[in-house]
Amino acid sequence: MPVITGALDGAVNAEMVSRAMLQGLKPVGLNLSAGNACQFTVNTKLGAVGIAKPADATLLNVLPC
């Protein structure tokens, strides 16, 4: 699981931000754990499946739309 989250949070996120910048956008690369926006629990019946629930939306609320 750390390899998957590392890839999505790191390489893929950076690639998406880079491509958006090439289009003249001003992207911000965030993940679900940034600013404690979500909390996660593991559903043991499904194996290594995380269940995300909203937590602190402060960071998301300060971002311009």
XYZ file of C-alpha atoms in Angstrom, residues 8-49:
42
model
C -0.213 8.562 -6.580
C 0.794 11.249 -4.107
C 4.221 11.831 -5.602
C 4.851 11.066 -9.244
C 1.304 11.181 -10.587
C 0.419 14.303 -8.604
C 3.577 16.077 -9.802
C 2.866 15.099 -13.403
C -0.699 16.423 -13.222
C 0.472 19.712 -11.680
C 3.150 20.063 -14.348
C 0.697 19.489 -17.198
C -1.778 21.961 -15.723
C 0.974 24.583 -15.465
C 1.793 24.081 -19.148
C -1.823 25.006 -19.878
C -1.431 28.287 -17.995
C -3.263 27.134 -14.871
C -2.136 27.639 -11.272
C -2.629 24.161 -9.797
C -2.121 22.981 -6.251
C -1.265 19.314 -5.772
C -3.034 18.023 -2.673
C -3.862 14.592 -1.372
C -6.713 13.488 0.861
C -4.614 13.674 4.010
C -3.412 17.262 3.382
C -4.502 19.544 6.183
C -6.277 16.631 7.864
C -9.119 17.086 5.366
C -10.069 13.414 5.626
C -9.703 10.667 8.186
C -9.368 7.046 7.216
C -10.323 3.707 8.668
C -9.667 0.252 7.246
C -12.537 -2.024 6.321
C -11.109 -5.362 7.433
C -13.917 -7.300 5.750
C -12.659 -6.041 2.384
C -8.946 -6.407 3.155
C -6.754 -3.334 2.742
C -9.599 -1.030 1.726
